[in-house]
PDB file of C-alpha atoms and ligand atoms in Angstrom:
ATOM      1  CA  MET K 911    -141.943 102.534 -93.404  1.00 97.00           C
ATOM      2  CA  ILE K 912    -144.296 100.841 -90.889  1.00 98.00           C
ATOM      3  CA  ARG K 913    -142.226  99.858 -87.891  1.00 98.00           C
ATOM      4  CA  PRO K 914    -143.240  97.315 -85.237  1.00 98.00           C
ATOM      5  CA  ILE K 915    -144.613  98.746 -82.026  1.00 98.00           C
ATOM      6  CA  LYS K 916    -142.951  97.611 -78.771  1.00 98.00           C
ATOM      7  CA  ARG K 917    -145.228  96.598 -75.843  1.00 97.00           C
ATOM      8  CA  TYR K 918    -145.256  97.121 -72.075  1.00 97.00           C
ATOM      9  CA  GLY K 919    -142.280  95.267 -70.651  1.00 95.00           C
ATOM     10  CA  GLU K 920    -139.747  96.338 -73.347  1.00 96.00           C
ATOM     11  CA  PRO K 921    -136.991  98.151 -71.261  1.00 97.00           C
ATOM     12  CA  LEU K 922    -136.719 101.048 -73.585  1.00 97.00           C
ATOM     13  CA  LEU K 923    -140.298 101.809 -72.662  1.00 98.00           C
ATOM     14  CA  HIS K 924    -139.649 102.187 -69.239  1.00 98.00           C
ATOM     15  CA  ARG K 925    -136.707 104.634 -69.142  1.00 98.00           C
ATOM     16  CA  PRO K 926    -136.402 108.410 -70.036  1.00 98.00           C
ATOM     17  CA  ALA K 927    -135.321 108.748 -73.657  1.00 98.00           C
ATOM     18  CA  ASP K 928    -132.391 111.027 -74.920  1.00 98.00           C
ATOM     19  CA  SER K 929    -132.803 114.609 -76.299  1.00 98.00           C
ATOM     20  CA  VAL K 930    -132.330 115.100 -80.053  1.00 98.00           C
ATOM     21  CA  ASP K 931    -129.043 117.123 -80.603  1.00 97.00           C
ATOM     22  CA  ALA K 932    -129.864 118.060 -84.252  1.00 97.00           C
ATOM     23  CA  VAL K 933    -132.664 117.831 -86.611  1.00 97.00           C
ATOM     24  CA  THR K 934    -130.890 115.795 -89.359  1.00 97.00           C
ATOM     25  CA  PRO K 935    -132.198 114.105 -92.589  1.00 97.00           C
ATOM     26  CA  GLU K 936    -132.227 110.829 -90.498  1.00 98.00           C
ATOM     27  CA  ILE K 937    -134.436 112.286 -87.844  1.00 98.00           C
ATOM     28  CA  GLY K 938    -136.669 113.455 -90.740  1.00 98.00           C
ATOM     29  CA  ALA K 939    -137.018 109.845 -91.949  1.00 98.00           C
ATOM     30  CA  LEU K 940    -137.673 108.491 -88.481  1.00 98.00           C
ATOM     31  CA  ILE K 941    -140.424 111.085 -88.122  1.00 98.00           C
ATOM     32  CA  ASP K 942    -141.773 109.863 -91.431  1.00 98.00           C
ATOM     33  CA  ASP K 943    -141.708 106.355 -90.189  1.00 98.00           C
ATOM     34  CA  MET K 944    -143.524 107.367 -87.039  1.00 98.00           C
ATOM     35  CA  ILE K 945    -146.291 109.112 -88.704  1.00 98.00           C
ATOM     36  CA  GLU K 946    -146.826 106.103 -91.116  1.00 98.00           C
ATOM     37  CA  THR K 947    -146.781 103.690 -88.106  1.00 98.00           C
ATOM     38  CA  MET K 948    -149.365 105.802 -86.165  1.00 98.00           C
ATOM     39  CA  TYR K 949    -151.703 105.941 -89.026  1.00 97.00           C
ATOM     40  CA  ALA K 950    -151.374 102.282 -89.842  1.00 97.00           C
ATOM     41  CA  ALA K 951    -151.874 100.985 -86.146  1.00 97.00           C
ATOM     42  CA  PRO K 952    -154.350 103.145 -86.104  1.00 96.00           C
ATOM     43  CA  GLY K 953    -153.698 105.565 -83.291  1.00 96.00           C
ATOM     44  CA  ILE K 954    -153.627 109.103 -82.472  1.00 97.00           C
ATOM     45  CA  GLY K 955    -150.230 109.569 -81.246  1.00 98.00           C
ATOM     46  CA  LEU K 956    -146.861 107.697 -81.162  1.00 98.00           C
ATOM     47  CA  ALA K 957    -143.427 108.370 -79.326  1.00 98.00           C
ATOM     48  CA  ALA K 958    -140.127 107.302 -80.679  1.00 98.00           C
ATOM     49  CA  PRO K 959    -139.401 104.738 -77.819  1.00 98.00           C
ATOM     50  CA  GLN K 960    -142.549 102.904 -79.045  1.00 98.00           C
ATOM     51  CA  ILE K 961    -140.637 101.938 -82.177  1.00 98.00           C
ATOM     52  CA  GLY K 962    -137.504 101.222 -80.330  1.00 98.00           C
ATOM     53  CA  VAL K 963    -135.800 104.498 -80.827  1.00 98.00           C
ATOM     54  CA  ASP K 964    -134.446 106.102 -77.663  1.00 98.00           C
ATOM     55  CA  LEU K 965    -135.143 109.689 -78.669  1.00 98.00           C
ATOM     56  CA  ARG K 966    -137.419 112.670 -77.429  1.00 98.00           C
ATOM     57  CA  ILE K 967    -139.884 112.708 -80.398  1.00 98.00           C
ATOM     58  CA  PHE K 968    -143.522 112.274 -80.629  1.00 98.00           C
ATOM     59  CA  VAL K 969    -146.194 112.693 -83.247  1.00 98.00           C
ATOM     60  CA  THR K 970    -149.955 113.194 -82.713  1.00 98.00           C
ATOM     61  CA  ASP K 971    -152.999 113.462 -84.878  1.00 98.00           C
ATOM     62  CA  VAL K 972    -156.446 113.391 -83.078  1.00 96.00           C
ATOM     63  CA  SER K 973    -158.120 113.154 -86.468  1.00 95.00           C
ATOM     64  CA  SER K 974    -156.325 110.123 -87.423  1.00 92.00           C
ATOM     65  CA  GLY K 975    -155.386 111.557 -90.767  1.00 90.00           C
ATOM     66  CA  ARG K 976    -158.617 112.979 -91.837  1.00 93.00           C
ATOM     67  CA  ASN K 977    -157.489 116.754 -91.074  1.00 93.00           C
ATOM     68  CA  ALA K 978    -153.744 117.646 -92.094  1.00 91.00           C
ATOM     69  CA  ASP K 979    -153.755 120.638 -89.702  1.00 93.00           C
ATOM     70  CA  ASP K 980    -154.219 118.155 -86.711  1.00 96.00           C
ATOM     71  CA  LEU K 981    -150.686 116.521 -87.443  1.00 98.00           C
ATOM     72  CA  VAL K 982    -148.294 117.603 -84.594  1.00 98.00           C
ATOM     73  CA  VAL K 983    -144.485 116.783 -84.598  1.00 98.00           C
ATOM     74  CA  MET K 984    -142.509 117.476 -81.463  1.00 98.00           C
ATOM     75  CA  ILE K 985    -138.888 117.069 -80.924  1.00 98.00           C
ATOM     76  CA  ASN K 986    -137.573 117.792 -77.174  1.00 98.00           C
ATOM     77  CA  PRO K 987    -141.064 118.629 -76.246  1.00 98.00           C
ATOM     78  CA  GLU K 988    -142.035 120.141 -72.827  1.00 98.00           C
ATOM     79  CA  ILE K 989    -145.208 121.193 -71.247  1.00 97.00           C
ATOM     80  CA  VAL K 990    -145.220 124.889 -70.558  1.00 97.00           C
ATOM     81  CA  ALA K 991    -148.731 125.286 -69.275  1.00 98.00           C
ATOM     82  CA  ALA K 992    -151.371 122.978 -67.976  1.00 97.00           C
ATOM     83  CA  GLU K 993    -154.797 123.616 -66.215  1.00 98.00           C
ATOM     84  CA  GLY K 994    -157.934 122.147 -65.483  1.00 98.00           C
ATOM     85  CA  ILE K 995    -158.773 118.371 -65.217  1.00 98.00           C
ATOM     86  CA  GLN K 996    -160.460 115.839 -67.278  1.00 98.00           C
ATOM     87  CA  ASN K 997    -161.080 112.098 -66.512  1.00 96.00           C
ATOM     88  CA  ARG K 998    -161.576 109.856 -69.651  1.00 95.00           C
ATOM     89  CA  GLU K 999    -160.764 106.595 -70.912  1.00 96.00           C
ATOM     90  CA  GLU K1000    -157.176 106.250 -72.265  1.00 97.00           C
ATOM     91  CA  GLY K1001    -155.505 103.496 -74.135  1.00 97.00           C
ATOM     92  CA  CYS K1002    -151.882 102.879 -75.745  1.00 98.00           C
ATOM     93  CA  LEU K1003    -150.676 101.170 -78.756  1.00 98.00           C
ATOM     94  CA  SER K1004    -147.990  99.641 -76.420  1.00 98.00           C
ATOM     95  CA  LEU K1005    -150.772  98.292 -74.384  1.00 97.00           C
ATOM     96  CA  PRO K1006    -153.175  96.674 -76.640  1.00 96.00           C
ATOM     97  CA  GLY K1007    -156.404  95.483 -75.213  1.00 95.00           C
ATOM     98  CA  PHE K1008    -156.246  97.721 -72.283  1.00 96.00           C
ATOM     99  CA  GLU K1009    -158.030 100.962 -71.264  1.00 96.00           C
ATOM    100  CA  ALA K1010    -158.474 102.983 -68.097  1.00 96.00           C
ATOM    101  CA  VAL K1011    -159.721 106.236 -66.780  1.00 96.00           C
ATOM    102  CA  VAL K1012    -156.513 108.325 -66.375  1.00 97.00           C
ATOM    103  CA  PRO K1013    -156.987 112.070 -64.889  1.00 96.00           C
ATOM    104  CA  ARG K1014    -155.206 114.617 -66.968  1.00 97.00           C
ATOM    105  CA  PRO K1015    -155.103 118.382 -67.270  1.00 98.00           C
ATOM    106  CA  GLU K1016    -157.919 119.616 -69.627  1.00 98.00           C
ATOM    107  CA  ARG K1017    -155.619 122.307 -71.428  1.00 98.00           C
ATOM    108  CA  THR K1018    -151.957 122.116 -72.072  1.00 98.00           C
ATOM    109  CA  VAL K1019    -149.427 124.069 -74.106  1.00 98.00           C
ATOM    110  CA  VAL K1020    -146.540 122.024 -75.502  1.00 98.00           C
ATOM    111  CA  ARG K1021    -143.304 123.418 -76.787  1.00 98.00           C
ATOM    112  CA  GLY K1022    -140.646 121.719 -78.944  1.00 98.00           C
ATOM    113  CA  LEU K1023    -138.936 121.816 -82.248  1.00 98.00           C
ATOM    114  CA  ASP K1024    -140.837 120.879 -85.496  1.00 97.00           C
ATOM    115  CA  ARG K1025    -139.355 118.682 -88.245  1.00 95.00           C
ATOM    116  CA  ASP K1026    -137.653 121.804 -89.659  1.00 95.00           C
ATOM    117  CA  GLY K1027    -135.962 122.346 -86.348  1.00 96.00           C
ATOM    118  CA  CYS K1028    -138.034 125.429 -85.397  1.00 97.00           C
ATOM    119  CA  ILE K1029    -139.291 126.160 -82.207  1.00 98.00           C
ATOM    120  CA  ARG K1030    -143.217 125.529 -82.014  1.00 97.00           C
ATOM    121  CA  GLU K1031    -145.812 125.997 -79.335  1.00 98.00           C
ATOM    122  CA  VAL K1032    -149.000 124.314 -79.686  1.00 98.00           C
ATOM    123  CA  ALA K1033    -152.073 124.483 -77.373  1.00 98.00           C
ATOM    124  CA  GLY K1034    -154.364 121.689 -76.864  1.00 97.00           C
ATOM    125  CA  THR K1035    -157.629 120.912 -75.044  1.00 97.00           C
ATOM    126  CA  GLY K1036    -159.595 117.872 -74.480  1.00 97.00           C
ATOM    127  CA  LEU K1037    -158.302 114.691 -76.424  1.00 97.00           C
ATOM    128  CA  THR K1038    -155.376 116.848 -77.871  1.00 98.00           C
ATOM    129  CA  ALA K1039    -154.138 117.799 -74.430  1.00 98.00           C
ATOM    130  CA  ARG K1040    -154.453 114.154 -73.283  1.00 98.00           C
ATOM    131  CA  ALA K1041    -152.396 113.025 -76.424  1.00 98.00           C
ATOM    132  CA  PHE K1042    -149.717 115.524 -75.752  1.00 98.00           C
ATOM    133  CA  GLN K1043    -149.390 114.420 -72.122  1.00 98.00           C
ATOM    134  CA  HIS K1044    -149.693 110.692 -72.869  1.00 98.00           C
ATOM    135  CA  GLU K1045    -146.869 111.068 -75.472  1.00 98.00           C
ATOM    136  CA  LEU K1046    -144.799 113.188 -73.176  1.00 98.00           C
ATOM    137  CA  ASP K1047    -144.951 110.497 -70.566  1.00 98.00           C
ATOM    138  CA  HIS K1048    -143.630 107.992 -72.992  1.00 98.00           C
ATOM    139  CA  LEU K1049    -140.499 110.091 -73.503  1.00 98.00           C
ATOM    140  CA  ASP K1050    -140.157 110.031 -69.574  1.00 98.00           C
ATOM    141  CA  GLY K1051    -140.365 106.354 -69.577  1.00 98.00           C
ATOM    142  CA  ARG K1052    -144.001 106.326 -68.221  1.00 98.00           C
ATOM    143  CA  LEU K1053    -146.989 104.417 -69.523  1.00 98.00           C
ATOM    144  CA  PHE K1054    -150.774 105.281 -68.518  1.00 97.00           C
ATOM    145  CA  VAL K1055    -150.886 102.275 -66.246  1.00 97.00           C
ATOM    146  CA  ASP K1056    -148.079 104.037 -64.145  1.00 96.00           C
ATOM    147  CA  ARG K1057    -150.589 106.757 -63.634  1.00 96.00           C
ATOM    148  CA  LEU K1058    -153.102 104.361 -62.153  1.00 96.00           C
ATOM    149  CA  ARG K1059    -152.969 103.443 -58.464  1.00 91.00           C
ATOM    150  CA  GLY K1060    -153.648 100.383 -56.273  1.00 91.00           C
ATOM    151  CA  LEU K1061    -155.988  97.530 -57.658  1.00 93.00           C
ATOM    152  CA  LYS K1062    -156.646  99.298 -61.031  1.00 92.00           C
ATOM    153  CA  ARG K1063    -152.826  99.033 -61.838  1.00 94.00           C
ATOM    154  CA  GLU K1064    -152.271  95.821 -60.271  1.00 95.00           C
ATOM    155  CA  LEU K1065    -155.001  94.094 -62.167  1.00 95.00           C
ATOM    156  CA  ILE K1066    -153.520  95.216 -65.733  1.00 96.00           C
ATOM    157  CA  VAL K1067    -149.954  94.294 -64.784  1.00 95.00           C
ATOM    158  CA  ARG K1068    -150.973  90.893 -63.513  1.00 96.00           C
ATOM    159  CA  ARG K1069    -152.961  90.186 -66.748  1.00 96.00           C
ATOM    160  CA  ILE K1070    -149.998  91.359 -68.970  1.00 96.00           C
ATOM    161  CA  LYS K1071    -147.543  89.058 -67.083  1.00 94.00           C
ATOM    162  CA  LYS K1072    -149.896  86.172 -67.549  1.00 95.00           C
ATOM    163  CA  LEU K1073    -150.035  86.954 -71.296  1.00 95.00           C
ATOM    164  CA  ARG K1074    -146.286  87.127 -71.420  1.00 93.00           C
ATOM    165  CA  ARG K1075    -146.054  83.836 -69.592  1.00 94.00           C
ATOM    166  CA  SER K1076    -148.246  82.227 -72.199  1.00 94.00           C
ATOM    167  CA  GLY K1077    -146.273  83.780 -75.105  1.00 92.00           C
ATOM    168  CA  LYS K1078    -149.214  85.988 -76.152  1.00 91.00           C
ATOM    169  CA  TRP K1079    -147.658  89.551 -75.577  1.00 94.00           C
TER     170      TRP K1079
HETATM  171 NI1   NI R2459    -149.106 105.215 -75.663  1.00 61.79          NI
END
């Protein structure tokens, strides 16, 4: 089931999510919805808080569904290694219409549970590493604009406030 995506300003997006206690069939159904919602958007990653669920789960697929091997499901993920630096444009389904250059490590290794409840470790470089870190940030209540400084951040936040006032957000 495709779920509506919450936007910047929704309180759930701005606070840390709770850990998943057990990988139940309900969690499996939630993950199915997250994958369907990500592909429909379309996007290359989605975190549970973005569909209003306060749990530490994310999905990514940098191939947008073209390569089944690229689909990653992470429950209670953590970054266990990060190195290098990359500076590329980044967007977010919760911030439609906005993009900004966000510095991120070039390589990361993320560890968590897969949808069968087994521990999985996945290494990513470039866009994959960026997606992992972006989605993990969501689980800590952080959006990419929170990684920007000064005027760059101010401009985006001001434009969103204006859109909200006029009922367009
Ligand atoms: Ni996002």
